Amino acid sequence: DLRITLSQLDIETEAMERTIEDSIEKCYHLTQEIDQQLAELSAQMEKDQHQGQEK
């Protein structure tokens, strides 16, 4: 029956949308973590450079 097929497609579409949204959210959080690590590394490199210039 066509209505059942359309209903199944709707359910599959909603499930796929949730999966995609979850993946996007995970990527966003990973990006935030990477940005934080880069900021920490940059600060550490700058600190190391200043210490090297003082010697």
N, CA, C and O atoms as CSV, one atom per row, in Angstrom:
chain,resi,resn,atom,element,x,y,z
A,1,ASP,N,N,0.847,-1.189,0.000
A,1,ASP,CA,C,0.000,0.000,0.000
A,1,ASP,C,C,0.889,1.248,0.000
A,1,ASP,O,O,1.887,1.310,0.717
A,2,LEU,N,N,0.520,2.216,-0.796
A,2,LEU,CA,C,1.339,3.419,-0.982
A,2,LEU,C,C,1.460,4.235,0.299
A,2,LEU,O,O,2.523,4.786,0.586
A,3,ARG,N,N,0.370,4.317,1.076
A,3,ARG,CA,C,0.424,5.099,2.318
A,3,ARG,C,C,1.410,4.504,3.312
A,3,ARG,O,O,2.115,5.241,4.000
A,4,ILE,N,N,1.467,3.192,3.393
A,4,ILE,CA,C,2.411,2.538,4.305
A,4,ILE,C,C,3.836,2.835,3.861
A,4,ILE,O,O,4.701,3.130,4.685
A,5,THR,N,N,4.076,2.756,2.559
A,5,THR,CA,C,5.408,3.041,2.028
A,5,THR,C,C,5.806,4.476,2.329
A,5,THR,O,O,6.938,4.732,2.740
A,6,LEU,N,N,4.884,5.420,2.129
A,6,LEU,CA,C,5.177,6.822,2.420
A,6,LEU,C,C,5.425,7.030,3.909
A,6,LEU,O,O,6.306,7.800,4.292
A,7,SER,N,N,4.655,6.352,4.743
A,7,SER,CA,C,4.839,6.458,6.189
A,7,SER,C,C,6.210,5.915,6.590
A,7,SER,O,O,6.900,6.509,7.419
A,8,GLN,N,N,6.599,4.786,6.001
A,8,GLN,CA,C,7.919,4.218,6.286
A,8,GLN,C,C,9.021,5.175,5.844
A,8,GLN,O,O,10.019,5.348,6.542
A,9,LEU,N,N,8.835,5.791,4.689
A,9,LEU,CA,C,9.821,6.752,4.198
A,9,LEU,C,C,9.916,7.955,5.132
A,9,LEU,O,O,11.011,8.456,5.390
A,10,ASP,N,N,8.775,8.419,5.639
A,10,ASP,CA,C,8.779,9.535,6.592
A,10,ASP,C,C,9.559,9.166,7.855
A,10,ASP,O,O,10.356,9.960,8.355
A,11,ILE,N,N,9.324,7.960,8.363
A,11,ILE,CA,C,10.022,7.507,9.572
A,11,ILE,C,C,11.523,7.419,9.310
A,11,ILE,O,O,12.328,7.849,10.135
A,12,GLU,N,N,11.895,6.859,8.157
A,12,GLU,CA,C,13.315,6.747,7.816
A,12,GLU,C,C,13.950,8.125,7.637
A,12,GLU,O,O,15.097,8.342,8.028
A,13,THR,N,N,13.203,9.049,7.049
A,13,THR,CA,C,13.712,10.409,6.858
A,13,THR,C,C,13.960,11.078,8.204
A,13,THR,O,O,15.000,11.707,8.404
A,14,GLU,N,N,13.014,10.947,9.124
A,14,GLU,CA,C,13.177,11.539,10.453
A,14,GLU,C,C,14.373,10.929,11.182
A,14,GLU,O,O,15.130,11.641,11.842
A,15,ALA,N,N,14.541,9.622,11.062
A,15,ALA,CA,C,15.676,8.957,11.712
A,15,ALA,C,C,16.992,9.453,11.112
A,15,ALA,O,O,17.956,9.689,11.839
A,16,MET,N,N,17.033,9.608,9.801
A,16,MET,CA,C,18.244,10.087,9.139
A,16,MET,C,C,18.541,11.528,9.539
A,16,MET,O,O,19.699,11.891,9.746
A,17,GLU,N,N,17.496,12.351,9.646
A,17,GLU,CA,C,17.693,13.742,10.074
A,17,GLU,C,C,18.281,13.796,11.482
A,17,GLU,O,O,19.177,14.596,11.753
A,18,ARG,N,N,17.778,12.945,12.377
A,18,ARG,CA,C,18.324,12.905,13.745
A,18,ARG,C,C,19.784,12.467,13.727
A,18,ARG,O,O,20.616,13.027,14.441
A,19,THR,N,N,20.088,11.470,12.914
A,19,THR,CA,C,21.469,10.989,12.813
A,19,THR,C,C,22.383,12.094,12.311
A,19,THR,O,O,23.478,12.288,12.840
A,20,ILE,N,N,21.939,12.817,11.296
A,20,ILE,CA,C,22.739,13.911,10.735
A,20,ILE,C,C,22.914,15.017,11.773
A,20,ILE,O,O,24.015,15.540,11.944
A,21,GLU,N,N,21.831,15.375,12.464
A,21,GLU,CA,C,21.920,16.414,13.497
A,21,GLU,C,C,22.882,16.007,14.609
A,21,GLU,O,O,23.657,16.830,15.095
A,22,ASP,N,N,22.832,14.738,15.011
A,22,ASP,CA,C,23.758,14.248,16.041
A,22,ASP,C,C,25.199,14.338,15.554
A,22,ASP,O,O,26.090,14.739,16.304
A,23,SER,N,N,25.426,13.966,14.298
A,23,SER,CA,C,26.780,14.030,13.733
A,23,SER,C,C,27.280,15.466,13.667
A,23,SER,O,O,28.441,15.737,13.974
A,24,ILE,N,N,26.415,16.377,13.271
A,24,ILE,CA,C,26.793,17.792,13.205
A,24,ILE,C,C,27.145,18.299,14.600
A,24,ILE,O,O,28.116,19.035,14.773
A,25,GLU,N,N,26.353,17.903,15.592
A,25,GLU,CA,C,26.623,18.337,16.972
A,25,GLU,C,C,27.967,17.794,17.464
A,25,GLU,O,O,28.733,18.513,18.106
A,26,LYS,N,N,28.251,16.522,17.161
A,26,LYS,CA,C,29.544,15.944,17.550
A,26,LYS,C,C,30.687,16.695,16.879
A,26,LYS,O,O,31.695,16.997,17.518
A,27,CYS,N,N,30.534,16.996,15.592
A,27,CYS,CA,C,31.570,17.742,14.867
A,27,CYS,C,C,31.766,19.125,15.481
A,27,CYS,O,O,32.895,19.598,15.609
A,28,TYR,N,N,30.671,19.765,15.856
A,28,TYR,CA,C,30.761,21.092,16.471
A,28,TYR,C,C,31.562,21.028,17.773
A,28,TYR,O,O,32.427,21.868,18.023
A,29,HIS,N,N,31.263,20.020,18.600
A,29,HIS,CA,C,31.979,19.885,19.871
A,29,HIS,C,C,33.453,19.560,19.639
A,29,HIS,O,O,34.323,20.067,20.348
A,30,LEU,N,N,33.733,18.714,18.646
A,30,LEU,CA,C,35.131,18.417,18.322
A,30,LEU,C,C,35.858,19.669,17.856
A,30,LEU,O,O,37.016,19.891,18.210
A,31,THR,N,N,35.178,20.485,17.064
A,31,THR,CA,C,35.775,21.732,16.589
A,31,THR,C,C,36.088,22.649,17.766
A,31,THR,O,O,37.144,23.281,17.798
A,32,GLN,N,N,35.176,22.724,18.732
A,32,GLN,CA,C,35.422,23.545,19.921
A,32,GLN,C,C,36.637,23.032,20.694
A,32,GLN,O,O,37.463,23.820,21.156
A,33,GLU,N,N,36.741,21.707,20.832
A,33,GLU,CA,C,37.885,21.131,21.540
A,33,GLU,C,C,39.188,21.436,20.806
A,33,GLU,O,O,40.192,21.780,21.431
A,34,ILE,N,N,39.171,21.311,19.485
A,34,ILE,CA,C,40.368,21.596,18.687
A,34,ILE,C,C,40.750,23.064,18.818
A,34,ILE,O,O,41.927,23.385,18.978
A,35,ASP,N,N,39.770,23.953,18.753
A,35,ASP,CA,C,40.045,25.385,18.918
A,35,ASP,C,C,40.688,25.662,20.277
A,35,ASP,O,O,41.632,26.446,20.372
A,36,GLN,N,N,40.180,25.022,21.315
A,36,GLN,CA,C,40.729,25.203,22.661
A,36,GLN,C,C,42.168,24.705,22.720
A,36,GLN,O,O,43.038,25.371,23.281
A,37,GLN,N,N,42.415,23.534,22.140
A,37,GLN,CA,C,43.770,22.983,22.143
A,37,GLN,C,C,44.723,23.870,21.351
A,37,GLN,O,O,45.866,24.073,21.759
A,38,LEU,N,N,44.262,24.395,20.230
A,38,LEU,CA,C,45.100,25.299,19.434
A,38,LEU,C,C,45.438,26.563,20.214
A,38,LEU,O,O,46.570,27.044,20.172
A,39,ALA,N,N,44.454,27.094,20.922
A,39,ALA,CA,C,44.694,28.293,21.725
A,39,ALA,C,C,45.726,28.000,22.815
A,39,ALA,O,O,46.616,28.811,23.068
A,40,GLU,N,N,45.601,26.844,23.453
A,40,GLU,CA,C,46.559,26.471,24.495
A,40,GLU,C,C,47.957,26.277,23.913
A,40,GLU,O,O,48.944,26.721,24.500
A,41,LEU,N,N,48.042,25.615,22.761
A,41,LEU,CA,C,49.342,25.409,22.119
A,41,LEU,C,C,49.971,26.731,21.695
A,41,LEU,O,O,51.175,26.935,21.855
A,42,SER,N,N,49.153,27.621,21.157
A,42,SER,CA,C,49.663,28.930,20.743
A,42,SER,C,C,50.200,29.700,21.940
A,42,SER,O,O,51.265,30.313,21.869
A,43,ALA,N,N,49.460,29.663,23.035
A,43,ALA,CA,C,49.899,30.355,24.249
A,43,ALA,C,C,51.199,29.743,24.763
A,43,ALA,O,O,52.102,30.465,25.186
A,44,GLN,N,N,51.297,28.421,24.728
A,44,GLN,CA,C,52.512,27.752,25.195
A,44,GLN,C,C,53.697,28.087,24.288
A,44,GLN,O,O,54.803,28.315,24.776
A,45,MET,N,N,53.473,28.118,22.976
A,45,MET,CA,C,54.555,28.464,22.043
A,45,MET,C,C,55.036,29.888,22.274
A,45,MET,O,O,56.237,30.160,22.263
A,46,GLU,N,N,54.089,30.790,22.484
A,46,GLU,CA,C,54.454,32.188,22.737
A,46,GLU,C,C,55.261,32.303,24.031
A,46,GLU,O,O,56.255,33.027,24.093
A,47,LYS,N,N,54.823,31.586,25.055
A,47,LYS,CA,C,55.538,31.587,26.333
A,47,LYS,C,C,56.954,31.031,26.148
A,47,LYS,O,O,57.920,31.581,26.676
A,48,ASP,N,N,57.063,29.933,25.392
A,48,ASP,CA,C,58.373,29.325,25.141
A,48,ASP,C,C,59.288,30.271,24.374
A,48,ASP,O,O,60.485,30.345,24.654
A,49,GLN,N,N,58.727,30.996,23.406
A,49,GLN,CA,C,59.532,31.941,22.628
A,49,GLN,C,C,60.057,33.064,23.518
A,49,GLN,O,O,61.216,33.464,23.401
A,50,HIS,N,N,59.214,33.565,24.396
A,50,HIS,CA,C,59.638,34.637,25.306
A,50,HIS,C,C,60.725,34.143,26.255
A,50,HIS,O,O,61.676,34.867,26.549
A,51,GLN,N,N,60.582,32.927,26.723
A,51,GLN,CA,C,61.598,32.368,27.621
A,51,GLN,C,C,62.910,32.163,26.873
A,51,GLN,O,O,63.986,32.364,27.437
A,52,GLY,N,N,62.827,31.765,25.606
A,52,GLY,CA,C,64.025,31.572,24.801
A,52,GLY,C,C,64.743,32.875,24.522
A,52,GLY,O,O,65.971,32.900,24.441
A,53,GLN,N,N,63.994,33.959,24.374
A,53,GLN,CA,C,64.592,35.269,24.108
A,53,GLN,C,C,65.258,35.835,25.357
A,53,GLN,O,O,66.193,36.630,25.261
A,54,GLU,N,N,64.781,35.429,26.517
A,54,GLU,CA,C,65.338,35.941,27.772
A,54,GLU,C,C,66.687,35.311,28.092
A,54,GLU,O,O,67.475,35.875,28.851
A,55,LYS,N,N,66.950,34.151,27.519
A,55,LYS,CA,C,68.210,33.443,27.830
A,55,LYS,C,C,69.370,33.968,27.026
A,55,LYS,O,O,70.491,33.481,27.170
